[in-house]
C-alpha positions as a Python dict, from the first residue, in 0.01 Angstrom:
ca = {
    (1, 'X'): (0, 0, 0),
    (2, 'X'): (-144, -141, -320),
    (3, 'X'): (-98, -496, -186),
    (4, 'X'): (-299, -406, 126),
    (5, 'X'): (-582, -271, -91),
    (6, 'X'): (-595, -592, -294),
    (7, 'X'): (-611, -804, 21),
    (8, 'X'): (-885, -587, 169),
    (9, 'X'): (-1085, -607, -153),
    (10, 'X'): (-1044, -986, -160),
    (11, 'X'): (-1163, -1014, 202),
    (12, 'X'): (-1467, -794, 135),
    (13, 'X'): (-1563, -994, -174),
    (14, 'X'): (-1519, -1323, 15),
    (15, 'X'): (-1737, -1205, 304),
    (16, 'X'): (-2008, -1085, 64),
    (17, 'X'): (-1994, -1413, -127),
    (18, 'X'): (-2025, -1621, 190),
    (19, 'X'): (-2313, -1407, 314),
    (20, 'X'): (-2491, -1453, -17),
    (21, 'X'): (-2435, -1830, -8),
    (22, 'X'): (-2573, -1893, 339),
    (23, 'X'): (-2941, -1974, 329),
    (24, 'X'): (-3177, -1747, 522),
    (25, 'X'): (-3318, -1889, 845),
    (26, 'X'): (-3670, -1908, 699),
    (27, 'X'): (-3545, -2125, 413),
    (28, 'X'): (-3349, -2355, 647),
    (29, 'X'): (-3649, -2387, 880),
    (30, 'X'): (-3877, -2463, 584),
    (31, 'X'): (-3648, -2742, 463),
    (32, 'X'): (-3606, -2874, 818),
    (33, 'X'): (-3981, -2870, 878),
    (34, 'X'): (-4046, -3068, 557),
    (35, 'X'): (-3780, -3327, 644),
    (36, 'X'): (-3903, -3364, 1005),
    (37, 'X'): (-4265, -3396, 893),
    (38, 'X'): (-4163, -3662, 640),
    (39, 'X'): (-3981, -3853, 916),
    (40, 'X'): (-4288, -3820, 1141),
    (41, 'X'): (-4505, -3971, 865),
    (42, 'X'): (-4264, -4262, 804),
    (43, 'X'): (-4324, -4603, 956),
    (44, 'X'): (-4061, -4632, 1234),
    (45, 'X'): (-3784, -4889, 1200),
    (46, 'X'): (-3780, -5192, 1429),
    (47, 'X'): (-3690, -5105, 1791),
    (48, 'X'): (-3345, -5199, 1918),
    (49, 'X'): (-3352, -5071, 2280),
    (50, 'X'): (-3587, -5080, 2574),
    (51, 'X'): (-3629, -5015, 2945),
    (52, 'X'): (-3911, -5091, 3187),
    (53, 'X'): (-4133, -4813, 3042),
    (54, 'X'): (-4056, -4784, 2669),
    (55, 'X'): (-3924, -4958, 2356),
    (56, 'X'): (-3736, -4738, 2106),
    (57, 'X'): (-3489, -4732, 1819),
    (58, 'X'): (-3151, -4562, 1823),
    (59, 'X'): (-2988, -4492, 1486),
    (60, 'X'): (-2634, -4615, 1417),
    (61, 'X'): (-2381, -4416, 1620),
    (62, 'X'): (-2624, -4301, 1890),
    (63, 'X'): (-2554, -4459, 2227),
    (64, 'X'): (-2705, -4445, 2575),
    (65, 'X'): (-2485, -4246, 2814),
    (66, 'X'): (-2708, -4234, 3122),
    (67, 'X'): (-3059, -4337, 3217),
    (68, 'X'): (-3277, -4192, 3493),
    (69, 'X'): (-3653, -4215, 3548),
    (70, 'X'): (-3826, -4057, 3245),
    (71, 'X'): (-3496, -3940, 3088),
    (72, 'X'): (-3232, -4105, 2874),
    (73, 'X'): (-2914, -3914, 2792),
    (74, 'X'): (-2795, -4009, 2443),
    (75, 'X'): (-2459, -3940, 2275),
    (76, 'X'): (-2361, -3934, 1910),
    (77, 'X'): (-1996, -3833, 1900),
    (78, 'X'): (-1980, -3492, 2067),
    (79, 'X'): (-2355, -3437, 2031),
    (80, 'X'): (-2584, -3496, 2330),
    (81, 'X'): (-2958, -3557, 2308),
    (82, 'X'): (-3200, -3575, 2599),
    (83, 'X'): (-3485, -3821, 2548),
    (84, 'X'): (-3771, -3743, 2786),
    (85, 'X'): (-4084, -3955, 2809),
    (86, 'X'): (-4403, -3943, 3011),
    (87, 'X'): (-4535, -4297, 3011),
    (88, 'X'): (-4880, -4168, 3113),
    (89, 'X'): (-4924, -3973, 2787),
    (90, 'X'): (-5000, -4144, 2455),
    (91, 'X'): (-4876, -4051, 2108),
    (92, 'X'): (-5170, -3815, 2053),
    (93, 'X'): (-5115, -3614, 2371),
    (94, 'X'): (-5026, -3244, 2364),
    (95, 'X'): (-4931, -3217, 2733),
    (96, 'X'): (-4551, -3238, 2685),
    (97, 'X'): (-4567, -3005, 2383),
    (98, 'X'): (-4768, -2742, 2570),
    (99, 'X'): (-4541, -2753, 2876),
    (100, 'X'): (-4233, -2725, 2651),
    (101, 'X'): (-4381, -2421, 2474),
    (102, 'X'): (-4395, -2240, 2808),
    (103, 'X'): (-4021, -2289, 2868),
    (104, 'X'): (-3937, -2009, 2621),
    (105, 'X'): (-4109, -1673, 2588),
    (106, 'X'): (-4090, -1713, 2211),
    (107, 'X'): (-3977, -1987, 1970),
    (108, 'X'): (-3827, -1907, 1629),
    (109, 'X'): (-4009, -2207, 1482),
    (110, 'X'): (-4315, -2388, 1613),
    (111, 'X'): (-4437, -2655, 1372),
    (112, 'X'): (-4692, -2927, 1446),
    (113, 'X'): (-4793, -3245, 1261),
    (114, 'X'): (-5079, -3492, 1293),
    (115, 'X'): (-5145, -3840, 1152),
    (116, 'X'): (-5373, -4122, 1260),
    (117, 'X'): (-5434, -3972, 1604),
    (118, 'X'): (-5065, -3900, 1666),
    (119, 'X'): (-4933, -3551, 1741),
    (120, 'X'): (-4578, -3445, 1651),
    (121, 'X'): (-4390, -3119, 1672),
    (122, 'X'): (-4070, -2929, 1600),
    (123, 'X'): (-3959, -2631, 1810),
    (124, 'X'): (-3648, -2424, 1735),
    (125, 'X'): (-3491, -2138, 1930),
    (126, 'X'): (-3181, -1953, 1807),
    (127, 'X'): (-2933, -1940, 2096),
    (128, 'X'): (-2656, -1758, 1913),
    (129, 'X'): (-2551, -1715, 1552),
    (130, 'X'): (-2582, -2059, 1393),
    (131, 'X'): (-2654, -2247, 1719),
    (132, 'X'): (-3006, -2370, 1787),
    (133, 'X'): (-3203, -2534, 2064),
    (134, 'X'): (-3401, -2806, 1888),
    (135, 'X'): (-3696, -2993, 2036),
    (136, 'X'): (-3889, -3263, 1851),
    (137, 'X'): (-4159, -3480, 1994),
    (138, 'X'): (-4445, -3722, 1945),
    (139, 'X'): (-4714, -3721, 2213),
    (140, 'X'): (-4558, -3783, 2554),
    (141, 'X'): (-4204, -3816, 2414),
    (142, 'X'): (-3958, -3539, 2329),
    (143, 'X'): (-3593, -3503, 2240),
    (144, 'X'): (-3388, -3189, 2301),
    (145, 'X'): (-3041, -3079, 2191),
    (146, 'X'): (-2832, -2774, 2106),
    (147, 'X'): (-2681, -2789, 1760),
    (148, 'X'): (-2539, -2613, 1457),
    (149, 'X'): (-2678, -2890, 1233),
    (150, 'X'): (-3045, -2799, 1248),
    (151, 'X'): (-3189, -3018, 974),
    (152, 'X'): (-2989, -3338, 1026),
    (153, 'X'): (-3024, -3336, 1404),
    (154, 'X'): (-3395, -3254, 1392),
    (155, 'X'): (-3457, -3547, 1156),
    (156, 'X'): (-3251, -3785, 1374),
    (157, 'X'): (-3441, -3669, 1681),
    (158, 'X'): (-3781, -3716, 1517),
    (159, 'X'): (-3674, -4062, 1404),
    (160, 'X'): (-3604, -4157, 1765),
    (161, 'X'): (-3918, -3989, 1905),
    (162, 'X'): (-4135, -4152, 1639),
    (163, 'X'): (-3998, -4498, 1728),
    (164, 'X'): (-4087, -4484, 2099),
    (165, 'X'): (-4357, -4724, 2217),
    (166, 'X'): (-4489, -4683, 2570),
    (167, 'X'): (-4528, -5025, 2736),
}
């Protein structure tokens, strides 16, 4: 019986320790927002992909899986990103952002950025514990995914969105 009590105490202490170590959502969102805004403000790297409507840059490891009008399905390992673009909207447009806002009754994070006439944004919705719907965009371009890696995926997505040039 004493052995069972020691194991139970160890499990309780471990759970409390892990709960104390995990950062609160507000802190994670704050760090993610800062990193995404920094990426938005960066000068995009040279483009390495194009189609008839846009030029864009894909980071190492991200590949095109499928392409349809106005959508490009991207893969990075098991992660899938959807790149949507409206070639009739420039980088300062809010049309795609405003229509995306209406897709959820409420977003857990709704951050916007502006620089030199460009408009960027980060939207996050918690789907389940530790899994998020992430949307980043610049003007008429947005990327969407579901992920457990909020900060790293949001930064990767903003890097891609920020690189898109409408032809």
